[in-house]
Structures are given as C-alpha cells and as structure tokens.
Coordinates of C-alpha atoms in Angstrom, one line a residue:
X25 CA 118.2 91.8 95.2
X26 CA 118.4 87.8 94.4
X27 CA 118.0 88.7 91.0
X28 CA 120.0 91.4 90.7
X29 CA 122.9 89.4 91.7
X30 CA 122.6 86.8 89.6
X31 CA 122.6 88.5 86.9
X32 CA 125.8 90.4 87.8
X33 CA 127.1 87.3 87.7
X34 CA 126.7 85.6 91.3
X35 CA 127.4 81.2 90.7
X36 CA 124.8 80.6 93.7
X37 CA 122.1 82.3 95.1
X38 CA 120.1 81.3 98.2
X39 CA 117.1 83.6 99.5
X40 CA 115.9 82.6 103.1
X41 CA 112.8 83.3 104.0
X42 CA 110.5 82.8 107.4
X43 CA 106.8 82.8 105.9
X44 CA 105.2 79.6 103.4
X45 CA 105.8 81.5 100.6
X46 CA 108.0 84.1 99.0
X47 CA 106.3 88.2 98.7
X48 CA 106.2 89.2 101.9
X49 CA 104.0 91.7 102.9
X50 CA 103.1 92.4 99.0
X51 CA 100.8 89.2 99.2
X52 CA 98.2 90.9 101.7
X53 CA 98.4 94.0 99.6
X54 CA 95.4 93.3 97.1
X55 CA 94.8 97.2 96.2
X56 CA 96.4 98.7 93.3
X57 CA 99.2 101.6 92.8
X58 CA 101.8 99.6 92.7
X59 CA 105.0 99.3 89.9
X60 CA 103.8 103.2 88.2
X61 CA 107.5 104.0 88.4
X62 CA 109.6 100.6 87.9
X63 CA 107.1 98.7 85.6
X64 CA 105.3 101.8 84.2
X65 CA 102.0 100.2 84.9
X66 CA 99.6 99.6 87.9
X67 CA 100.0 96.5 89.6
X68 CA 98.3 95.3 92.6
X69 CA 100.5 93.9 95.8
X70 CA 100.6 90.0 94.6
X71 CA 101.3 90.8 90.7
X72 CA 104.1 93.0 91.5
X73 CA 105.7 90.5 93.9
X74 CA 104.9 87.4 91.2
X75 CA 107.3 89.3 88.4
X76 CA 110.0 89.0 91.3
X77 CA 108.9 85.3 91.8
X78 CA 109.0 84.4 88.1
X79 CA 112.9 86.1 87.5
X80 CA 113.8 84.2 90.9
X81 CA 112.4 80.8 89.0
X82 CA 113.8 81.4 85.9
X83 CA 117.4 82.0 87.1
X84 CA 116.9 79.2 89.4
X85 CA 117.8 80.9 92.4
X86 CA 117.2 78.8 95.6
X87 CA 114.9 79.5 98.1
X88 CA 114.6 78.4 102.0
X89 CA 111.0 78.2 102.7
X90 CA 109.8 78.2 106.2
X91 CA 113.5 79.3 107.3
X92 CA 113.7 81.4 110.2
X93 CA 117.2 83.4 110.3
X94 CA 118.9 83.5 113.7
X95 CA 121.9 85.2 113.8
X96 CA 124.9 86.2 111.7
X97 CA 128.4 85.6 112.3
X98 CA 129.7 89.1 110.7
X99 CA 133.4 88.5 109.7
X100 CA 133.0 84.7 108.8
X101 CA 129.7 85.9 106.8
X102 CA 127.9 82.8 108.4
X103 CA 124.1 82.5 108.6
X104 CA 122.6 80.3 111.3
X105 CA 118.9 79.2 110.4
X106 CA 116.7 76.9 111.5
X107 CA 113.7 75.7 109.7
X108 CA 111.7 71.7 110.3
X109 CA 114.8 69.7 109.2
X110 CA 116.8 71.3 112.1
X111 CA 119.6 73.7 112.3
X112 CA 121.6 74.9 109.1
X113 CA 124.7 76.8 108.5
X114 CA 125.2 79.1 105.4
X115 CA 128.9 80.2 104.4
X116 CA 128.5 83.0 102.3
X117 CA 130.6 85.4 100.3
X118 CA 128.1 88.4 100.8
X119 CA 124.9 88.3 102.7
X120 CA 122.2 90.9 102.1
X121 CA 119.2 91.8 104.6
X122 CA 116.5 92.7 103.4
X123 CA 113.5 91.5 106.3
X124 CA 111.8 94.7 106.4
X125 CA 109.8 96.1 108.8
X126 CA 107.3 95.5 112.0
X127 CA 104.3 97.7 113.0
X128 CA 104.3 99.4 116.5
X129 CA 101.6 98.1 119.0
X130 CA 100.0 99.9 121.3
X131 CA 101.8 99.1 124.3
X132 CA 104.9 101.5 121.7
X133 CA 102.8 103.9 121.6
X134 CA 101.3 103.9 125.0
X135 CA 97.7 104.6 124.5
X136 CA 95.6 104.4 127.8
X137 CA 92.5 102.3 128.7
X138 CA 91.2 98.9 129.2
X139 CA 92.5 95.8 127.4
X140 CA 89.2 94.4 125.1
X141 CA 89.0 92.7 122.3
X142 CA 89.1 94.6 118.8
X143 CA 92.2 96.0 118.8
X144 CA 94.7 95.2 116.2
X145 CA 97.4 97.0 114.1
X146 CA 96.2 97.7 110.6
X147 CA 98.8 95.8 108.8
X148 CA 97.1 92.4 111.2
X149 CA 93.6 93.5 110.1
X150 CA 94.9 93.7 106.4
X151 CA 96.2 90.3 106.8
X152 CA 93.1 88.7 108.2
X153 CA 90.9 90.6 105.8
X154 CA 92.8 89.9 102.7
X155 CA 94.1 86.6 103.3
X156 CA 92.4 84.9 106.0
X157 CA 88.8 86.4 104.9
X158 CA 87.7 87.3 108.2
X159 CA 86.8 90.6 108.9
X160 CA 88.1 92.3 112.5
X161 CA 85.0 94.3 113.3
X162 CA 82.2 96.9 112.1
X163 CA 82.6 100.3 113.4
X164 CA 85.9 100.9 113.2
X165 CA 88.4 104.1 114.6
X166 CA 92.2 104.3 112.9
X167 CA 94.9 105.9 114.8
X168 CA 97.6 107.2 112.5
X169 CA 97.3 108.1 108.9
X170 CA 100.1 106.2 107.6
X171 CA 99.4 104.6 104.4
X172 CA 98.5 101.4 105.7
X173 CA 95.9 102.8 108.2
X174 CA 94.6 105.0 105.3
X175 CA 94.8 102.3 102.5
X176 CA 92.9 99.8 105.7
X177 CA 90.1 102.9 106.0
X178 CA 89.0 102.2 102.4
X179 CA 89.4 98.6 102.7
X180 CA 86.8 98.5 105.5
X181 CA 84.5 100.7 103.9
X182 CA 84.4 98.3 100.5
X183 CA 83.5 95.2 103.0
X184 CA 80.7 97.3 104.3
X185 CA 82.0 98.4 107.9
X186 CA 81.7 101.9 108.9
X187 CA 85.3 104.0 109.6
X188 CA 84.1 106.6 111.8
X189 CA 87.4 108.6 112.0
X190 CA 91.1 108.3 111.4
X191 CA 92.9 110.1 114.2
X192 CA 96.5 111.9 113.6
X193 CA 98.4 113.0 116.5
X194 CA 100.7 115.6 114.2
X195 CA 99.6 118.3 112.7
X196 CA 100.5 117.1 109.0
X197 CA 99.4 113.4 107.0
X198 CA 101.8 110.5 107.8
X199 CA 101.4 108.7 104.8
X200 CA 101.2 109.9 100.7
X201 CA 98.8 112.4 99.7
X202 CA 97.3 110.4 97.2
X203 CA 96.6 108.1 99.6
X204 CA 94.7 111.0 101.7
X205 CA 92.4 111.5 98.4
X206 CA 91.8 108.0 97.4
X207 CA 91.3 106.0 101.0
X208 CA 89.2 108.9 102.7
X209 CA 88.4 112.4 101.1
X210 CA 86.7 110.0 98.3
X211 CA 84.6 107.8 101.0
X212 CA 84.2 110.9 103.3
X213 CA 86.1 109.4 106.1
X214 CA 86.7 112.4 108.7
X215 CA 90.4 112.8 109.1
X216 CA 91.3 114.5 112.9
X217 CA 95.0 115.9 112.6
X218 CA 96.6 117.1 115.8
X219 CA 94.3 114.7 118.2
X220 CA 94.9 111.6 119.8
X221 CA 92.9 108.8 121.7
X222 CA 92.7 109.4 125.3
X223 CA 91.2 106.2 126.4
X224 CA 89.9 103.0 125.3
X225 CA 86.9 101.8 126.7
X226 CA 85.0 98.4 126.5
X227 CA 85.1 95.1 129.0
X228 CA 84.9 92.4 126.2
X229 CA 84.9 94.3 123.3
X230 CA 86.0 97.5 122.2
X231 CA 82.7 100.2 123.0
X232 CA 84.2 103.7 122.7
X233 CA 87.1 105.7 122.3
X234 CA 87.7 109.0 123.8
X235 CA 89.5 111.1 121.3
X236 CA 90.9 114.7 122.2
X237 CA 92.7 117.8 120.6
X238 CA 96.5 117.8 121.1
X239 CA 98.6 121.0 121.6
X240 CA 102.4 121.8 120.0
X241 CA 103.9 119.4 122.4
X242 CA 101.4 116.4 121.6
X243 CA 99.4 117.0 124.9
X244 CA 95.6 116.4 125.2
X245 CA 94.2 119.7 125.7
X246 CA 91.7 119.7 128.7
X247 CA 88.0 120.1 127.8
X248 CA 88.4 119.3 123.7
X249 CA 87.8 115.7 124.6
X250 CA 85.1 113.9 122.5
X251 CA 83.7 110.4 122.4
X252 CA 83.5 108.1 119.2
X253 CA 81.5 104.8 119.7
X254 CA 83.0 101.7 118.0
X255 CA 83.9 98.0 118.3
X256 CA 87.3 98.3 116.6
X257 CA 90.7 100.4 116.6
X258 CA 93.7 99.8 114.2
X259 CA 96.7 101.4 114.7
X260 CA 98.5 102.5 112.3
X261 CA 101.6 104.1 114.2
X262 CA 104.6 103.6 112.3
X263 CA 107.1 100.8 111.5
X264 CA 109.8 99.6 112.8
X265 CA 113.0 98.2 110.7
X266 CA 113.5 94.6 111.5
X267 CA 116.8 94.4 112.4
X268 CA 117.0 92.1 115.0
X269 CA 119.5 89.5 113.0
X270 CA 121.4 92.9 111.9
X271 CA 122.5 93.4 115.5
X272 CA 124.1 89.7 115.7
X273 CA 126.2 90.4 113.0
X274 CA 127.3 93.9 114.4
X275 CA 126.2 95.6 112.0
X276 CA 125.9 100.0 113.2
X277 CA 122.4 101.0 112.9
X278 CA 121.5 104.8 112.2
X279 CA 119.5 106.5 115.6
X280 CA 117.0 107.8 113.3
X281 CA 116.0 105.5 110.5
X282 CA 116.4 102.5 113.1
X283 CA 118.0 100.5 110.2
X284 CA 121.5 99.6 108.7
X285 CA 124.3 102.9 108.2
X286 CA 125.0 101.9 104.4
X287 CA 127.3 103.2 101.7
X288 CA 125.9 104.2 98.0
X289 CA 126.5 100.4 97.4
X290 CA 123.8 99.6 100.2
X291 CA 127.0 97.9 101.6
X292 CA 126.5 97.8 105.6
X293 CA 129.9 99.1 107.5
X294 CA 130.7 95.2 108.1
X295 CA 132.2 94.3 104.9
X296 CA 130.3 91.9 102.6
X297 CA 126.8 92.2 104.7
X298 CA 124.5 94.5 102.6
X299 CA 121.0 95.7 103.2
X300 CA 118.1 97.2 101.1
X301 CA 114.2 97.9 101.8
X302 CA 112.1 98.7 104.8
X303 CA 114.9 97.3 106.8
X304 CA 117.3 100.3 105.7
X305 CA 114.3 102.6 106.2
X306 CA 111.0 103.0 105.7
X307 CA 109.8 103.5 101.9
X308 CA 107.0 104.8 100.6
X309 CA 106.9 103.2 97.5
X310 CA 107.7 99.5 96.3
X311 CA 110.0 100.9 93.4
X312 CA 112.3 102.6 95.1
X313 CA 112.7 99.2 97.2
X314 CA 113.8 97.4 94.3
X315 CA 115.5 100.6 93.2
X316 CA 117.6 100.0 96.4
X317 CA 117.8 96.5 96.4
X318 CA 119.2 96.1 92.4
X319 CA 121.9 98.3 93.7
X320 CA 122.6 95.8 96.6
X321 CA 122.4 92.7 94.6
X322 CA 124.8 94.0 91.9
X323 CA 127.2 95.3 94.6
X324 CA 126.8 92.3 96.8
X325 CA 127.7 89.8 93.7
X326 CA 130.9 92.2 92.6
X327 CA 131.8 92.2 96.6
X328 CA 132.2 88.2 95.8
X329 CA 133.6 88.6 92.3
X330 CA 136.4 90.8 93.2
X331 CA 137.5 89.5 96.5
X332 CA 135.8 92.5 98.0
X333 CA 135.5 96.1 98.1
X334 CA 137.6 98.2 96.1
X335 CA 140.1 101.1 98.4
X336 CA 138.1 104.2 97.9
X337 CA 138.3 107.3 99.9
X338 CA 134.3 107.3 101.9
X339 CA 132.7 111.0 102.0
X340 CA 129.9 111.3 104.6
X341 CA 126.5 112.4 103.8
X342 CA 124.9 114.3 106.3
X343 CA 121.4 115.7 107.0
X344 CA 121.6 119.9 106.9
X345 CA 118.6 122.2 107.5
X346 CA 115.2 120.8 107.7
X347 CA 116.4 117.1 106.8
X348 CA 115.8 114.6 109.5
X349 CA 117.8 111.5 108.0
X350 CA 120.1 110.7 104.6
X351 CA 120.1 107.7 102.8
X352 CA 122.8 106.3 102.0
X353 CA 124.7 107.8 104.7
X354 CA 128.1 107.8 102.7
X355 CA 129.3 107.4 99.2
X356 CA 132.4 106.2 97.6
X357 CA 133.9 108.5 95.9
X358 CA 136.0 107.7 92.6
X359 CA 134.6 104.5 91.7
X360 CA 131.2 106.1 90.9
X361 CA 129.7 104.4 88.0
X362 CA 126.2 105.4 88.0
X363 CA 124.0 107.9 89.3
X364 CA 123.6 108.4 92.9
X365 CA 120.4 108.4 94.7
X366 CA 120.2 110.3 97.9
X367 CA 116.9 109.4 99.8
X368 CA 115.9 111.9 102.6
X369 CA 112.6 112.9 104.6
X370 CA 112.0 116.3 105.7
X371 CA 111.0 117.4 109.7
X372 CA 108.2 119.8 108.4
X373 CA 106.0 120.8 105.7
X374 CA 107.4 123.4 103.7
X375 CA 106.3 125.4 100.6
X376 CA 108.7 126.8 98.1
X377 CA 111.6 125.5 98.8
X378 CA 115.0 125.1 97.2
X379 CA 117.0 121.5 98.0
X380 CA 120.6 121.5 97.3
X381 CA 123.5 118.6 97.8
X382 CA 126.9 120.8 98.7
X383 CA 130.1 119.5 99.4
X384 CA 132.8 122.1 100.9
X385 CA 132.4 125.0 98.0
X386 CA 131.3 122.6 95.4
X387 CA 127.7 122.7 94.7
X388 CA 126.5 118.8 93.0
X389 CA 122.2 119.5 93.2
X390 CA 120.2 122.3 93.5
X391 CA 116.7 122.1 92.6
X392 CA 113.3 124.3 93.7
X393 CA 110.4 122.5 95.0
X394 CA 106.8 123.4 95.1
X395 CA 105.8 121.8 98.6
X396 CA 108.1 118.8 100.9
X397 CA 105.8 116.4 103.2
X398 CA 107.4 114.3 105.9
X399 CA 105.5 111.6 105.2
X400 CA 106.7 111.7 101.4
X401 CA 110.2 110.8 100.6
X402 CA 112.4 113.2 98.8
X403 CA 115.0 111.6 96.4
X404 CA 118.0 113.5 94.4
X405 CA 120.3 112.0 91.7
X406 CA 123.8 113.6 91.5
X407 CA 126.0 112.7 88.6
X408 CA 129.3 110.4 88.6
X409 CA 131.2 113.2 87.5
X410 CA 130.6 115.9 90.6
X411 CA 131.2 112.4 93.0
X412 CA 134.3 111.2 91.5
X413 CA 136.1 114.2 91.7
X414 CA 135.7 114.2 95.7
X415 CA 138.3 113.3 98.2
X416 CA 137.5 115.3 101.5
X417 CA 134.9 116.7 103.2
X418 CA 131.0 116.1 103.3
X419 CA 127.8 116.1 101.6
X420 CA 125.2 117.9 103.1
X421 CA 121.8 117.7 102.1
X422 CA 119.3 121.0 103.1
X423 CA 116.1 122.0 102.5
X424 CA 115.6 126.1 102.6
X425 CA 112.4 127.8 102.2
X426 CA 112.6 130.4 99.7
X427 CA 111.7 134.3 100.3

C-alpha cells in the first residue's frame, strides 16, 4: 500500500509499525507457496515480504519502528502513537489500515478442561519455532484445519515431533486444499472432520485430549468419545481482524467479516481512512493482499491529490444465495477505471455451480464452477463498462448449484 502510493504520486509516506522490523507475520512464515500469482514464482514468507521492504527503501518511504498506534481521530485524520521517544501525533491527508489479524485462543473458542502447560495457538508455536528456535512440544494434537494449523502439522513433523491428529469441528477443510495434500495426506497426518476436543487433561503439562464426534449442530455425540495422548495442542481456530484502532476512528465494521465496510477503492465509509489485508477480511493468499492494498494506496494517494473523493452515485453489493460475505461491499459507479474485483466466501461446499453478479435486469458475470470451498476464497472481475453504466439499484452476488 506504502508503495503503491508513492508511486501514484503521494510527497510523503510514513508506515507505522508495532514490531522491530517491517514483514509482519510473513517473517515467521519460512515455507514456500508464496508470490505464484503476483510474482509468478515461489517465494517463501521472508523473500516475499523483503521485495516489499526493498521498493519501501528505494522510494525512501519512512518507517516508525517500534510504534504502537493508539487511536485515530477520524475527521481530523490524526494518528496518535507512541513508541520510546514518547507520544507522537501524525496529521495526515489519508490514513490506511492495514494491521491484520489476531488468532482466537481458547478461552474464544471455549474448549473445556484443565489449564497445563502446552497449549498455544499455532501461529505462537510458528513464531517460537521459526524465529525463536525453540520447539513447543513432541506429540502434538491441532484443533482446526486452517492453513496455519495445517501448514504448523508439517512443520512439526520436519523437526521430528509426532502430529497425532488435526481435529475439525465442521464437516468441510477450513483452510486451502493444497494445503490438505501437502501439510498431512503427504505425512499421513489423520485428519478428523466433524469432531471436536471434549477435554483437556494434564496437571503440569498437557497428557491427553479427549476428542469426540460432533452432530449437524456441532454437539459431541455421547459414546463416540476417544482419547489421544499428547503433550501439546495448537489451535488453529480462526482469526480475528485487528481492528481495534479502526473503532477509534469510527470507522463501520461489517458483522461478518469483522473488518472495515469499504468501497471498490478500499476507501472505509469515513472519508480519507482506507483499509486493505487481513484487517478487511481474512485472505487466503498473500497476492490478493497486495492485490487489495495497491488499490488502497493508489486511491489513498489520489484521495490527497484531488482534495478528496470524487461525487459518484454508491451501488451496494450484497451477498445472494449461498454467499456468506462480499468484498468490497460497494462500488462507485461512473468513475470506474479498472476492473473490479469482487471477493466472496461461500457457506457450503457445492459442486457444479454457476456464479453470477446481477444488478436489477442487467446481468455483469456469470461463470460455471466445478466445486466452491468455504475455506477458499472466490474472486470475480466485472468490466468498467457494465459498472459505469449503473446508477440505481444493487449488485448481488449468488452461487446456484446447477441441475
């Protein structure tokens, strides 16, 4: 996004960030599979965040180490941080927010049991593996196969511990299918769909962990219980977007994604803050969060440029059949210059399947699909030329399964 607006022509960039060292969670992320689709090559975590870091350098955009963000004043566009030389103030012409994302804990998720040692979420254990060196335990039980839990299974298994199980409470992966293949069908790591952990047992340490089956409501089911001895559990239970700071500045969060409502500009509904990334919603892939975030930068830099944002009449986007959230959740219609991505996750896998874009009578995308995956997301491009012809109504976005 930093570099995206300077090269759109912003005079002065600052990028504020709360850890040592720019990257984010990139730097713990040593395995590869990163940058297929932006860089057309495979990247680990730390290369793909370093091209960022190099661009950032070499159009000498600033950047606040060790700065923690407080709060926003939204209409002024102030920042209040703080970092070891005190308290600072920022005057901005646009802010962007791009902080990402936390991992639930277990208290989120409420799992039941005893409180030992050994029990961590998996992007923690990724951290302390990867960075710190230190490896959180031996026998080891994931809850959740999101890709973190599933990219942590294989992990383990490389530095010799033994994964007995990764334990889904839906009936359906979490995380990418690839992921599924690479991180446990390939190391022979049992994966339990529709099961939960029922308790947690251990006094100093982690011992066992009851696991049972889970019916259509995500209920144990008496009598399916079984018992998996280990020392260590990682949860890997979903993420949360971190938009603490967001709230200061007013800024209207969407119920579902948990992150900022934005326009096709990324441009929040307080004019001049934007947002991109994990913090919008959760990604799958690193490319489409720099997708996102070139759009913010370039938007956030002509926001300042121009004195603001241009009049244009806002149609809604809306999630139809089988959709669970849109992305953006609006677009500006008549001042469309490019391509507009939709982003969009579906509530249930679905073979066959035909996604279309309507607005009114107007059909702007219709495409067929072999098979849609929640934990996958599902992007569409419609044309400038079916947006810019809008001025009423709204896009809705459905998924149909085909006879």
């Amino acid at each position: 996004a930093a570099v995206a607006a300077k090269k759109e022509g912003a005079a002065r960039v600052v990028l504020i960030e709360r850890d040592f060292r720019p990257g984010g969670i990139l730097e713990q992320c040593i395995h590869p599979g990163f940058g297929l689709k932006y860089f057309g090559e495979e990247l680990s975590g730390p290369e793909y965040a370093h091209r960022f870091i190099q661009k950032c350098q070499e159009l000498d955009i600033e950047m606040l180490l060790d700065t923690m963000g407080l709060r926003i004043d939204g209409p002024q566009r102030v920042i209040h941080a703080v970092n070891k030389t005190g308290a600072l103030q920022l005057k901005a012409g646009a802010i962007i927010l791009s902080m990402g994302c936390r991992e639930r804990t277990r208290a989120q998720i409420v799992i039941p049991g005893s409180r030992p040692a050994g029990i961590y979420t998996a992007g923690t254990a990724q951290r302390f593996c990867n960075v710190q060196n230190h490896i959180v335990g031996r026998d080891i039980v994931i809850v959740g196969s999101g890709d973190i839990g599933m990219i942590m299974a294989r992990r383990m298994t490389l530095e010799g511990a033994s994964v007995k199980a990764v334990v889904e409470v839906m009936p359906y992966l979490a995380g990418l299918t690839r992921n599924r293949v690479q991180c446990l069908d390939d190391f022979g790591i049992p994966l339990y769909l529709s099961h939960t952990i029922v308790d947690i047992d251990g006094k100093r340490r982690v011992q066992k962990v009851t696991v049972a089956k889970v019916d259509e409501h995500r209920k144990p089911v008496p009598g399916t219980e079984f018992d998996i001895p280990c020392d260590t559990v990682l949860l890997s239970v979903g993420l949360i977007p971190e938009n603490e700071i967001s709230k200061t500045a007013d800024v209207a969060l969407d119920p579902v994604t948990k992150g900022p409502i934005v326009d096709n500009t990324m441009m929040t509904q307080v004019p001049g803050i934007f947002a991109c990334g994990n913090v919008v919603h959760v990604n799958d892939l690193v490319d489409n969060v720099s997708t996102e975030s070139e759009i913010a930068g370039r938007y956030a830099a002509k926001f300042v440029k121009y004195g603001g944002a241009a009049k244009t009449s806002e149609i809604p986007v809306k999630a139809g059949s089988l959709v669970r959230y849109m992305v953006p959740q609006s677009v500006k219609a008549g001042a469309v210059e490019t391509p507009v991505k939709l982003y969009f996750r579906v509530m249930n896998p679905t073979q066959n399947v035909t996604v279309q874009a309507v607005c009114g009578e107007q059909t702007l995308y219709s495409a067929k699909k072999r098979f849609v995956n929640p934990g996958e997301i599902e992007r569409i491009e419609i044309p400038p030329q079916k947006l810019n012809g809008l001025s009423q109504g709204e896009i809705v976005v459905s998924v149909t399964k085909n006879e």
